[in-house]
Short mmCIF file of C-alpha atoms in Angstrom, two decimals:
data_model
loop_
_atom_site.label_atom_id
_atom_site.label_comp_id
_atom_site.label_asym_id
_atom_site.label_seq_id
_atom_site.Cartn_x
_atom_site.Cartn_y
_atom_site.Cartn_z
CA UNK A 1 -37.51 37.19 38.40
CA UNK A 2 -39.15 37.22 34.97
CA UNK A 3 -39.33 34.00 33.01
CA UNK A 4 -36.96 35.43 30.38
CA UNK A 5 -34.47 36.03 33.19
CA UNK A 6 -34.73 32.44 34.43
CA UNK A 7 -34.13 31.03 30.96
CA UNK A 8 -31.55 33.44 29.61
CA UNK A 9 -29.87 35.49 32.30
CA UNK A 10 -30.82 39.13 32.50
CA UNK A 11 -31.92 39.27 28.86
CA UNK A 12 -29.21 41.70 27.77
CA UNK A 13 -26.81 41.04 24.99
CA UNK A 14 -23.23 40.92 26.08
CA UNK A 15 -21.24 43.72 24.58
CA UNK A 16 -23.88 46.31 23.65
CA UNK A 17 -26.40 46.02 26.49
CA UNK A 18 -29.45 45.99 24.20
CA UNK A 19 -32.35 44.04 25.64
CA UNK A 20 -33.53 40.94 23.82
CA UNK A 21 -37.27 40.34 23.51
CA UNK A 22 -38.61 37.24 21.88
CA UNK A 23 -41.82 35.42 21.15
CA UNK A 24 -42.57 32.75 23.64
CA UNK A 25 -44.32 29.63 24.75
CA UNK A 26 -47.16 29.41 27.21
CA UNK A 27 -46.51 28.41 30.82
CA UNK A 28 -49.68 27.68 32.70
CA UNK A 29 -48.44 28.65 36.16
CA UNK A 30 -46.98 31.93 34.99
CA UNK A 31 -50.05 32.86 32.97
CA UNK A 32 -52.34 32.07 35.89
CA UNK A 33 -50.24 34.10 38.27
CA UNK A 34 -51.13 37.41 36.65
CA UNK A 35 -54.22 38.22 38.68
CA UNK A 36 -56.46 35.73 36.95
CA UNK A 37 -56.14 36.87 33.37
CA UNK A 38 -54.76 40.36 33.86
CA UNK A 39 -53.58 41.38 30.39
CA UNK A 40 -51.29 44.20 31.51
CA UNK A 41 -47.87 44.04 29.96
CA UNK A 42 -44.98 46.20 28.95
CA UNK A 43 -45.27 48.41 25.88
CA UNK A 44 -44.50 46.42 22.76
CA UNK A 45 -41.24 47.69 21.29
CA UNK A 46 -40.42 47.71 17.62
CA UNK A 47 -38.59 44.91 15.93
CA UNK A 48 -35.03 45.03 14.69
CA UNK A 49 -33.83 41.67 13.54
CA UNK A 50 -31.35 39.40 15.35
CA UNK A 51 -32.08 35.85 16.46
CA UNK A 52 -31.90 34.18 19.85
CA UNK A 53 -33.05 30.89 21.40
CA UNK A 54 -34.59 32.69 24.38
CA UNK A 55 -38.38 32.91 24.73
CA UNK A 56 -40.60 35.52 26.31
CA UNK A 57 -44.32 36.00 26.75
CA UNK A 58 -45.94 38.45 24.36
CA UNK A 59 -49.12 40.37 24.84
CA UNK A 60 -52.05 39.19 22.73
CA UNK A 61 -54.46 41.36 20.82
CA UNK A 62 -57.87 40.55 22.23
CA UNK A 63 -57.77 36.75 22.08
CA UNK A 64 -56.65 36.11 25.66
CA UNK A 65 -53.72 34.12 26.95
CA UNK A 66 -50.29 34.17 25.37
CA UNK A 67 -49.01 33.41 21.90
CA UNK A 68 -46.89 30.35 21.22
CA UNK A 69 -44.10 30.66 18.67
CA UNK A 70 -42.50 27.29 19.36
CA UNK A 71 -45.60 25.14 18.87
CA UNK A 72 -48.18 26.40 16.38
CA UNK A 73 -51.35 24.39 16.69
CA UNK A 74 -54.57 24.02 14.72
CA UNK A 75 -57.67 21.92 15.17
CA UNK A 76 -59.59 20.17 12.44
CA UNK A 77 -63.15 21.22 11.72
CA UNK A 78 -65.46 21.14 8.69
CA UNK A 79 -65.54 24.95 8.80
CA UNK A 80 -61.82 25.48 9.26
CA UNK A 81 -58.86 25.13 6.95
CA UNK A 82 -55.94 23.43 8.69
CA UNK A 83 -52.78 25.49 8.19
CA UNK A 84 -50.65 23.64 10.74
CA UNK A 85 -50.43 20.03 11.83
CA UNK A 86 -50.38 19.88 15.62
CA UNK A 87 -53.91 19.11 16.87
CA UNK A 88 -53.15 17.91 20.38
CA UNK A 89 -54.86 20.71 22.31
CA UNK A 90 -58.47 21.79 22.54
CA UNK A 91 -59.92 24.67 20.57
CA UNK A 92 -59.75 26.93 23.60
CA UNK A 93 -55.97 26.75 23.76
CA UNK A 94 -54.74 30.31 23.20
CA UNK A 95 -51.68 29.15 21.26
CA UNK A 96 -53.77 27.60 18.50
CA UNK A 97 -54.04 29.14 15.05
CA UNK A 98 -56.86 28.55 12.59
CA UNK A 99 -57.89 29.90 9.22
CA UNK A 100 -61.69 30.02 8.92
CA UNK A 101 -63.53 29.76 5.63
CA UNK A 102 -65.34 32.92 6.73
CA UNK A 103 -62.24 34.82 5.67
CA UNK A 104 -63.33 34.54 2.03
CA UNK A 105 -66.72 36.08 2.82
CA UNK A 106 -64.96 38.92 4.62
CA UNK A 107 -62.63 39.42 1.67
CA UNK A 108 -65.57 39.42 -0.76
CA UNK A 109 -67.48 42.11 1.16
CA UNK A 110 -64.40 44.30 1.60
CA UNK A 111 -63.55 43.93 -2.08
CA UNK A 112 -67.08 44.92 -3.15
CA UNK A 113 -66.91 47.99 -0.90
CA UNK A 114 -63.56 48.96 -2.40
CA UNK A 115 -65.01 48.38 -5.88
CA UNK A 116 -67.96 50.70 -5.21
CA UNK A 117 -65.80 53.50 -3.84
CA UNK A 118 -63.40 53.35 -6.78
CA UNK A 119 -66.16 53.23 -9.40
CA UNK A 120 -68.02 56.20 -7.92
CA UNK A 121 -64.83 58.24 -7.62
CA UNK A 122 -64.20 57.87 -11.37
CA UNK A 123 -67.82 58.31 -12.50
CA UNK A 124 -67.54 61.45 -14.57
CA UNK A 125 -64.27 61.32 -16.50
CA UNK A 126 -65.42 58.44 -18.75
CA UNK A 127 -68.74 60.20 -19.54
CA UNK A 128 -67.17 63.63 -19.93
CA UNK A 129 -68.73 64.30 -23.35
CA UNK A 130 -72.25 63.51 -22.08
CA UNK A 131 -72.33 65.32 -18.72
CA UNK A 132 -70.65 68.54 -19.85
CA UNK A 133 -73.58 69.62 -22.07
CA UNK A 134 -76.10 68.13 -19.61
CA UNK A 135 -74.95 70.27 -16.67
CA UNK A 136 -72.95 73.00 -18.41
CA UNK A 137 -69.63 71.75 -17.02
CA UNK A 138 -66.12 72.18 -18.39
CA UNK A 139 -62.83 70.27 -17.98
CA UNK A 140 -62.20 72.07 -14.68
CA UNK A 141 -65.44 70.73 -13.18
CA UNK A 142 -64.61 67.17 -14.25
CA UNK A 143 -61.15 67.51 -12.69
CA UNK A 144 -62.62 68.90 -9.44
CA UNK A 145 -65.10 66.03 -9.15
CA UNK A 146 -62.16 63.63 -9.38
CA UNK A 147 -60.09 65.79 -7.06
CA UNK A 148 -62.61 65.42 -4.23
CA UNK A 149 -61.06 61.98 -3.75
CA UNK A 150 -57.54 63.13 -2.84
CA UNK A 151 -58.80 66.28 -1.10
CA UNK A 152 -61.04 64.27 1.23
CA UNK A 153 -58.28 61.71 1.67
CA UNK A 154 -56.09 64.37 3.26
CA UNK A 155 -58.98 65.34 5.54
CA UNK A 156 -59.94 61.80 6.57
CA UNK A 157 -56.72 59.79 6.61
CA UNK A 158 -55.96 60.20 10.33
CA UNK A 159 -59.53 59.32 11.49
CA UNK A 160 -59.50 56.43 9.01
CA UNK A 161 -56.20 55.10 10.35
CA UNK A 162 -57.69 55.24 13.86
CA UNK A 163 -60.80 53.36 12.68
CA UNK A 164 -58.65 50.66 11.06
CA UNK A 165 -56.66 50.31 14.27
CA UNK A 166 -59.97 49.67 16.08
CA UNK A 167 -60.89 46.82 13.74
CA UNK A 168 -62.14 45.99 10.29
CA UNK A 169 -65.88 46.02 11.17
CA UNK A 170 -65.96 49.61 12.39
CA UNK A 171 -63.71 50.81 9.58
CA UNK A 172 -65.51 49.04 6.72
CA UNK A 173 -68.93 49.96 8.14
CA UNK A 174 -68.02 53.65 8.37
CA UNK A 175 -66.59 53.57 4.86
CA UNK A 176 -69.59 52.04 3.13
CA UNK A 177 -71.98 54.25 5.13
CA UNK A 178 -70.52 57.51 3.78
CA UNK A 179 -70.13 56.03 0.29
CA UNK A 180 -73.78 54.90 0.29
CA UNK A 181 -74.97 58.30 1.51
CA UNK A 182 -72.94 60.03 -1.18
CA UNK A 183 -74.28 57.78 -3.92
CA UNK A 184 -77.85 58.33 -2.71
CA UNK A 185 -77.59 62.12 -2.82
CA UNK A 186 -76.94 62.02 -6.56
CA UNK A 187 -80.21 60.19 -7.23
CA UNK A 188 -82.57 63.09 -6.51
CA UNK A 189 -82.40 65.12 -9.71
CA UNK A 190 -80.60 65.72 -12.99
CA UNK A 191 -81.67 69.37 -13.12
CA UNK A 192 -78.94 71.97 -12.78
CA UNK A 193 -77.82 73.72 -10.55
CA UNK A 194 -79.28 71.50 -7.80
CA UNK A 195 -77.85 68.38 -9.41
CA UNK A 196 -74.36 69.90 -9.56
CA UNK A 197 -74.42 70.77 -5.85
CA UNK A 198 -75.65 67.30 -4.87
CA UNK A 199 -73.11 65.59 -7.12
CA UNK A 200 -70.26 67.57 -5.57
CA UNK A 201 -71.52 66.71 -2.08
CA UNK A 202 -71.86 63.06 -3.06
CA UNK A 203 -68.31 62.96 -4.41
CA UNK A 204 -67.10 64.62 -1.22
CA UNK A 205 -68.71 61.92 0.93
CA UNK A 206 -67.37 59.20 -1.35
CA UNK A 207 -63.91 60.71 -0.96
CA UNK A 208 -64.18 60.45 2.83
CA UNK A 209 -64.51 56.68 2.41
CA UNK A 210 -61.43 56.52 0.22
CA UNK A 211 -58.75 55.98 2.91
CA UNK A 212 -60.46 52.88 4.31
CA UNK A 213 -61.43 51.54 0.87
CA UNK A 214 -57.83 51.71 -0.30
CA UNK A 215 -56.10 50.72 2.95
CA UNK A 216 -58.25 48.03 4.57
CA UNK A 217 -56.69 45.11 2.67
CA UNK A 218 -53.66 44.62 4.95
CA UNK A 219 -55.83 45.05 8.08
CA UNK A 220 -58.21 42.36 6.85
CA UNK A 221 -55.45 39.97 5.76
CA UNK A 222 -53.57 40.38 9.05
CA UNK A 223 -56.67 39.58 11.12
CA UNK A 224 -58.15 36.75 9.03
CA UNK A 225 -55.56 35.14 6.75
CA UNK A 226 -52.59 32.83 7.38
CA UNK A 227 -49.12 34.09 6.52
CA UNK A 228 -48.98 32.22 3.20
CA UNK A 229 -52.16 33.97 1.96
CA UNK A 230 -51.67 37.50 3.27
CA UNK A 231 -50.17 39.11 0.17
CA UNK A 232 -52.84 37.42 -1.98
CA UNK A 233 -55.67 38.72 0.23
CA UNK A 234 -54.16 42.20 0.29
CA UNK A 235 -53.76 42.07 -3.48
CA UNK A 236 -57.38 41.08 -4.11
CA UNK A 237 -58.83 43.74 -1.81
CA UNK A 238 -56.49 46.50 -3.02
CA UNK A 239 -56.99 45.75 -6.70
CA UNK A 240 -60.79 45.73 -6.43
CA UNK A 241 -60.68 49.46 -5.78
CA UNK A 242 -58.93 49.83 -9.13
CA UNK A 243 -61.21 47.26 -10.76
CA UNK A 244 -64.05 49.59 -9.76
CA UNK A 245 -62.23 52.40 -11.54
CA UNK A 246 -61.78 50.13 -14.56
CA UNK A 247 -65.46 49.19 -14.72
CA UNK A 248 -66.43 52.86 -14.60
CA UNK A 249 -64.60 53.23 -17.93
CA UNK A 250 -66.73 50.41 -19.34
CA UNK A 251 -70.12 50.83 -17.66
CA UNK A 252 -70.25 54.63 -17.79
CA UNK A 253 -70.13 55.01 -21.60
CA UNK A 254 -72.40 51.96 -22.05
CA UNK A 255 -75.15 53.42 -19.84
CA UNK A 256 -74.68 57.14 -20.53
CA UNK A 257 -74.23 57.29 -24.29
CA UNK A 258 -71.99 59.79 -26.02
CA UNK A 259 -74.24 62.47 -27.60
CA UNK A 260 -74.65 62.40 -31.35
CA UNK A 261 -74.82 65.38 -33.68
CA UNK A 262 -77.99 66.50 -31.91
CA UNK A 263 -77.90 66.56 -28.10
CA UNK A 264 -81.08 65.17 -26.46
CA UNK A 265 -81.13 66.44 -22.87
CA UNK A 266 -84.01 64.23 -21.71
CA UNK A 267 -82.42 61.02 -23.01
CA UNK A 268 -79.03 61.82 -21.47
CA UNK A 269 -80.64 62.81 -18.14
CA UNK A 270 -82.64 59.54 -18.09
CA UNK A 271 -79.51 57.47 -18.74
CA UNK A 272 -77.57 59.41 -16.14
CA UNK A 273 -80.17 58.84 -13.43
CA UNK A 274 -80.23 55.09 -14.13
CA UNK A 275 -76.48 55.06 -13.69
CA UNK A 276 -76.71 56.86 -10.32
CA UNK A 277 -79.52 54.59 -9.04
CA UNK A 278 -77.61 51.46 -9.99
CA UNK A 279 -74.56 52.52 -7.99
CA UNK A 280 -76.69 53.52 -5.00
CA UNK A 281 -78.29 50.06 -5.00
CA UNK A 282 -74.86 48.39 -5.06
CA UNK A 283 -73.74 50.45 -2.06
CA UNK A 284 -76.93 49.62 -0.15
CA UNK A 285 -76.33 45.87 -0.61
CA UNK A 286 -72.76 46.23 0.68
CA UNK A 287 -73.97 48.20 3.70
CA UNK A 288 -76.53 45.50 4.54
CA UNK A 289 -73.82 42.82 4.37
CA UNK A 290 -71.76 44.69 6.96
CA UNK A 291 -74.77 45.26 9.22
CA UNK A 292 -75.97 41.64 9.05
CA UNK A 293 -72.71 39.73 9.50
CA UNK A 294 -69.21 41.17 9.55
CA UNK A 295 -67.15 40.04 12.58
CA UNK A 296 -64.09 42.03 13.58
CA UNK A 297 -61.83 38.97 13.79
CA UNK A 298 -62.11 35.19 13.99
CA UNK A 299 -62.48 33.38 17.34
CA UNK A 300 -58.96 32.01 16.96
CA UNK A 301 -56.17 33.97 15.25
CA UNK A 302 -54.74 32.67 11.95
CA UNK A 303 -51.15 33.64 12.80
CA UNK A 304 -48.98 34.48 15.77
CA UNK A 305 -48.75 38.14 14.75
CA UNK A 306 -52.57 38.38 14.51
CA UNK A 307 -52.80 37.70 18.25
CA UNK A 308 -50.08 40.19 19.18
CA UNK A 309 -50.91 43.64 20.46
CA UNK A 310 -49.85 46.41 18.08
CA UNK A 311 -48.07 49.64 18.95
CA UNK A 312 -50.52 52.37 20.01
CA UNK A 313 -51.93 54.49 17.20
CA UNK A 314 -50.21 57.80 18.01
CA UNK A 315 -46.88 56.16 18.80
CA UNK A 316 -47.03 54.09 15.62
CA UNK A 317 -47.91 57.09 13.47
CA UNK A 318 -45.02 59.12 14.85
CA UNK A 319 -42.56 56.27 14.34
CA UNK A 320 -43.72 55.80 10.74
CA UNK A 321 -43.15 59.47 10.00
CA UNK A 322 -39.56 59.16 11.29
CA UNK A 323 -38.75 55.94 9.43
CA UNK A 324 -36.37 56.19 6.46
CA UNK A 325 -37.37 52.72 5.26
CA UNK A 326 -41.03 53.66 5.21
CA UNK A 327 -40.43 56.90 3.35
CA UNK A 328 -38.46 55.20 0.60
CA UNK A 329 -41.21 52.66 -0.14
CA UNK A 330 -44.02 55.12 0.64
CA UNK A 331 -42.69 57.87 -1.62
CA UNK A 332 -42.08 55.37 -4.43
CA UNK A 333 -45.68 54.15 -4.15
CA UNK A 334 -47.10 57.66 -3.88
CA UNK A 335 -45.25 59.05 -6.88
CA UNK A 336 -45.89 56.19 -9.30
CA UNK A 337 -49.41 55.14 -8.39
CA UNK A 338 -50.57 58.67 -7.56
CA UNK A 339 -49.60 59.92 -11.01
CA UNK A 340 -51.14 56.83 -12.61
CA UNK A 341 -54.42 57.35 -10.72
CA UNK A 342 -54.59 60.96 -11.87
CA UNK A 343 -53.60 59.96 -15.40
CA UNK A 344 -56.45 57.42 -15.48
CA UNK A 345 -58.99 60.00 -14.31
CA UNK A 346 -57.76 62.47 -16.94
CA UNK A 347 -57.52 59.91 -19.75
CA UNK A 348 -60.39 61.23 -21.89
CA UNK A 349 -59.24 64.89 -21.99
CA UNK A 350 -55.72 63.58 -22.59
CA UNK A 351 -56.68 61.42 -25.57
CA UNK A 352 -58.88 64.14 -27.07
CA UNK A 353 -55.60 65.76 -28.14
CA UNK A 354 -54.40 62.65 -29.97
CA UNK A 355 -57.58 60.96 -31.23
CA UNK A 356 -60.58 62.23 -33.22
CA UNK A 357 -63.31 63.47 -30.86
CA UNK A 358 -65.84 60.89 -32.07
CA UNK A 359 -63.44 58.12 -30.97
CA UNK A 360 -62.03 59.68 -27.82
CA UNK A 361 -64.73 58.65 -25.30
CA UNK A 362 -65.02 55.06 -26.50
CA UNK A 363 -61.28 54.50 -26.91
CA UNK A 364 -60.39 56.07 -23.55
CA UNK A 365 -63.03 53.95 -21.86
CA UNK A 366 -61.79 50.70 -23.31
CA UNK A 367 -58.14 51.60 -22.78
CA UNK A 368 -58.78 52.49 -19.14
CA UNK A 369 -60.77 49.31 -18.64
CA UNK A 370 -58.28 46.93 -20.23
CA UNK A 371 -55.17 48.49 -18.68
CA UNK A 372 -56.63 48.36 -15.18
CA UNK A 373 -58.29 44.94 -15.48
CA UNK A 374 -55.24 43.20 -16.92
CA UNK A 375 -53.10 44.95 -14.31
CA UNK A 376 -55.32 43.77 -11.46
CA UNK A 377 -55.30 40.17 -12.69
CA UNK A 378 -51.51 40.27 -12.98
CA UNK A 379 -51.33 41.90 -9.52
CA UNK A 380 -53.17 38.96 -7.96
CA UNK A 381 -50.88 36.49 -9.74
CA UNK A 382 -47.78 38.41 -8.62
CA UNK A 383 -49.15 38.53 -5.06
CA UNK A 384 -49.57 34.76 -5.04
CA UNK A 385 -46.02 34.34 -6.34
CA UNK A 386 -44.74 36.65 -3.59
CA UNK A 387 -46.62 34.56 -1.00
CA UNK A 388 -45.01 31.38 -2.30
CA UNK A 389 -41.55 32.95 -2.29
CA UNK A 390 -41.99 34.24 1.26
CA UNK A 391 -40.46 37.60 0.38
CA UNK A 392 -38.32 39.15 -2.39
CA UNK A 393 -40.91 41.87 -2.86
CA UNK A 394 -38.29 44.58 -3.41
CA UNK A 395 -36.83 42.76 -6.41
CA UNK A 396 -40.26 42.25 -7.96
CA UNK A 397 -41.20 45.91 -7.40
CA UNK A 398 -37.95 47.13 -9.00
CA UNK A 399 -38.59 45.03 -12.11
CA UNK A 400 -42.18 46.31 -12.37
CA UNK A 401 -41.15 49.97 -11.91
CA UNK A 402 -38.44 49.80 -14.55
CA UNK A 403 -40.74 48.03 -17.00
CA UNK A 404 -43.52 50.57 -16.39
CA UNK A 405 -41.10 53.46 -17.01
CA UNK A 406 -40.16 52.01 -20.39
CA UNK A 407 -43.79 51.32 -21.30
CA UNK A 408 -44.77 54.87 -20.31
CA UNK A 409 -42.16 56.33 -22.64
CA UNK A 410 -43.42 53.99 -25.38
CA UNK A 411 -47.02 55.25 -24.90
CA UNK A 412 -45.83 58.88 -25.01
CA UNK A 413 -43.99 58.33 -28.29
CA UNK A 414 -47.06 56.65 -29.78
CA UNK A 415 -49.29 59.60 -28.82
CA UNK A 416 -46.79 62.03 -30.39
CA UNK A 417 -46.75 59.90 -33.56
CA UNK A 418 -43.00 59.30 -33.25
CA UNK A 419 -44.02 55.64 -33.24
CA UNK A 420 -46.95 55.01 -35.65
CA UNK A 421 -50.13 56.14 -33.90
CA UNK A 422 -52.39 53.19 -34.64
CA UNK A 423 -55.26 52.07 -32.43
CA UNK A 424 -53.51 48.77 -31.76
CA UNK A 425 -50.28 50.50 -30.72
CA UNK A 426 -52.14 52.89 -28.39
CA UNK A 427 -53.88 49.95 -26.74
CA UNK A 428 -50.81 47.74 -26.36
CA UNK A 429 -48.53 50.44 -24.94
CA UNK A 430 -51.24 51.79 -22.61
CA UNK A 431 -52.25 48.35 -21.35
CA UNK A 432 -48.65 47.31 -20.68
CA UNK A 433 -48.03 50.52 -18.71
CA UNK A 434 -51.17 50.14 -16.60
CA UNK A 435 -50.59 46.44 -16.05
CA UNK A 436 -47.08 46.87 -14.65
CA UNK A 437 -48.10 49.74 -12.35
CA UNK A 438 -51.21 47.99 -11.01
CA UNK A 439 -49.30 44.77 -10.43
CA UNK A 440 -46.97 46.54 -8.00
CA UNK A 441 -49.63 47.99 -5.69
CA UNK A 442 -50.23 45.10 -3.25
CA UNK A 443 -46.48 44.50 -3.03
CA UNK A 444 -45.93 48.11 -1.97
CA UNK A 445 -48.55 47.65 0.78
CA UNK A 446 -47.07 44.46 2.15
CA UNK A 447 -43.46 45.69 1.91
CA UNK A 448 -44.39 48.76 3.97
CA UNK A 449 -46.30 46.69 6.54
CA UNK A 450 -43.43 44.22 6.93
CA UNK A 451 -40.91 47.04 7.39
CA UNK A 452 -42.95 48.76 10.13
CA UNK A 453 -44.35 45.81 12.13
CA UNK A 454 -45.59 45.81 14.93
CA UNK A 455 -47.16 49.13 14.00
CA UNK A 456 -50.79 48.49 13.08
CA UNK A 457 -51.29 47.55 9.43
CA UNK A 458 -54.11 50.07 9.03
CA UNK A 459 -51.92 52.93 10.19
CA UNK A 460 -49.12 52.05 7.77
CA UNK A 461 -51.36 51.53 4.74
CA UNK A 462 -53.43 54.64 5.42
CA UNK A 463 -50.30 56.78 5.43
CA UNK A 464 -48.95 55.16 2.26
CA UNK A 465 -52.25 55.57 0.41
CA UNK A 466 -52.35 59.20 1.54
CA UNK A 467 -49.09 59.68 -0.36
CA UNK A 468 -50.83 58.17 -3.40
CA UNK A 469 -53.57 60.76 -3.13
CA UNK A 470 -51.10 63.62 -2.69
CA UNK A 471 -49.50 62.56 -5.96
CA UNK A 472 -52.91 62.30 -7.63
CA UNK A 473 -54.00 65.70 -6.30
CA UNK A 474 -50.89 67.44 -7.61
CA UNK A 475 -51.30 65.76 -10.99
CA UNK A 476 -54.97 66.77 -11.34
CA UNK A 477 -54.20 70.38 -10.38
CA UNK A 478 -51.75 70.71 -13.26
CA UNK A 479 -54.37 70.89 -16.09
CA UNK A 480 -55.75 74.07 -14.48
CA UNK A 481 -52.48 75.92 -15.21
CA UNK A 482 -53.12 78.15 -18.26
CA UNK A 483 -51.17 77.31 -21.40
CA UNK A 484 -49.71 74.07 -20.07
CA UNK A 485 -51.39 71.85 -22.65
CA UNK A 486 -51.51 68.06 -22.42
CA UNK A 487 -48.18 66.86 -23.81
CA UNK A 488 -46.69 66.67 -20.30
CA UNK A 489 -49.36 64.18 -19.12
CA UNK A 490 -47.90 61.02 -20.65
CA UNK A 491 -44.26 61.97 -20.08
CA UNK A 492 -45.02 62.54 -16.40
CA UNK A 493 -46.41 59.01 -16.12
CA UNK A 494 -43.23 57.42 -17.46
CA UNK A 495 -41.03 59.71 -15.38
CA UNK A 496 -42.89 58.87 -12.17
CA UNK A 497 -42.15 55.17 -12.68
CA UNK A 498 -38.43 55.91 -13.06
CA UNK A 499 -38.47 58.01 -9.87
CA UNK A 500 -40.18 55.13 -8.03
CA UNK A 501 -37.46 52.75 -9.24
CA UNK A 502 -34.72 55.02 -7.87
CA UNK A 503 -36.50 55.42 -4.52
CA UNK A 504 -36.94 51.66 -4.14
CA UNK A 505 -33.20 51.18 -4.54
CA UNK A 506 -32.89 52.95 -1.17
CA UNK A 507 -35.45 50.70 0.56
CA UNK A 508 -34.06 48.54 3.37
CA UNK A 509 -36.03 45.32 2.86
CA UNK A 510 -36.98 43.52 6.10
CA UNK A 511 -39.65 40.91 6.82
CA UNK A 512 -40.31 41.53 10.51
CA UNK A 513 -43.87 40.22 10.70
CA UNK A 514 -43.28 37.19 8.47
CA UNK A 515 -40.26 36.10 10.50
CA UNK A 516 -42.23 36.65 13.71
CA UNK A 517 -44.95 34.30 12.43
CA UNK A 518 -42.34 31.70 11.55
CA UNK A 519 -41.15 31.69 15.17
CA UNK A 520 -37.95 33.64 14.57
CA UNK A 521 -36.72 35.39 17.68
CA UNK A 522 -36.01 39.09 17.38
CA UNK A 523 -34.18 41.82 19.14
CA UNK A 524 -36.45 44.83 19.35
CA UNK A 525 -35.46 48.40 18.54
CA UNK A 526 -36.79 51.45 16.76
CA UNK A 527 -37.48 51.02 13.07
CA UNK A 528 -34.97 52.72 10.82
#
């Protein structure tokens, strides 16, 4: 008879016959009786949500032993932060949970990788007026260079989800390797047509690293961070990809100057090559950090869920694709943030229709920088608030979506001169729009992960970021349609936020993983 049977009958609920599975405490004799550490166990089912006092052993994810939901222990150490108060057992006790200071190093490296990938993806939009005469490009070439990101995302998202399911070291290492190779290819020459071919190839390789760069935050936070820091860690890592995009608006025009009345090819080529070499050096440093020290997970898990085996990759992917809850939050994220990402990449050509050409590059650069930077700072603050509240992410997302929709309409009216088109008004309306959209991103990630647990975090976030890139790809294809103009660009941004708000109203908010970490007992079933 299984231990769950001894403590709670046959484990079935009276009335509907559904089996009850719950997190459990460690029993030495039972654990030892499984062929000396045999880790075989039944397939982990998906969580539904009812409570029970019964306990059951759960399979652990590579740490050995069984997880303990009733007694969460942590030892004191100069190198460890103590997240729980029971220190009675030794450090080898498999039920213990610790948060290592190393987690901040891991977060720093992952954030710098995400930064590099985002900055390189958005290299050419902010310096549009300099590189077009240098290489003989047009708006279509600039759009294609940005479009390699979402195109490659669709190619690489399944392999990337598999890499994330294998662990953060393999995933982050693969990501920064292709990003570093892509950045290096662009350093050979500024002479066309060779330079154009190498730049396209470099952007293609950078795009292959996009799924991991955008989706590794929840995988890292689940493996290394305690429950009350997970949304914050996800927020920092996720926003650094967008901070990289923001800095490309600032650094690009500062290094590669906008041509004056007389175009000097040699000067522009020299500035361009310095820009490419600087980014290649950054990527090389990140790659060395991963090669020198970048452990997959800490010796002792920070939470109960971190030690629990996830659903297999294929099974998890199929269940996500059938989940109504996932599609409501995933589609909302994809529509709003995908359009915003494309809008950011197309900001200079967009503003050329509303601002004098001699101001367009500088103003678009500063607007893109400020809107993204302020948004990322607010996103981290909102993530910390969500951690402290222990939930309520749906409510926060709804408020942000509705506010962003209003701000997007405001920006559109300013550009059309319905509201006075002053520099200050363009900046304020654009920054408010970008801030509200960026602030929602880590909450979308964590809401999706909570709704689909125990599916691997990397699988969930890779799928949701793929939807972002589908939205971005569609948006960036639109300028190629003859006669469409640019008026639609800003209206589409505001409309996408309203669509996201309506989709989030349909989202069935559940905190499966968070409740699991708190020791709540669950009845398992397919996600809805």
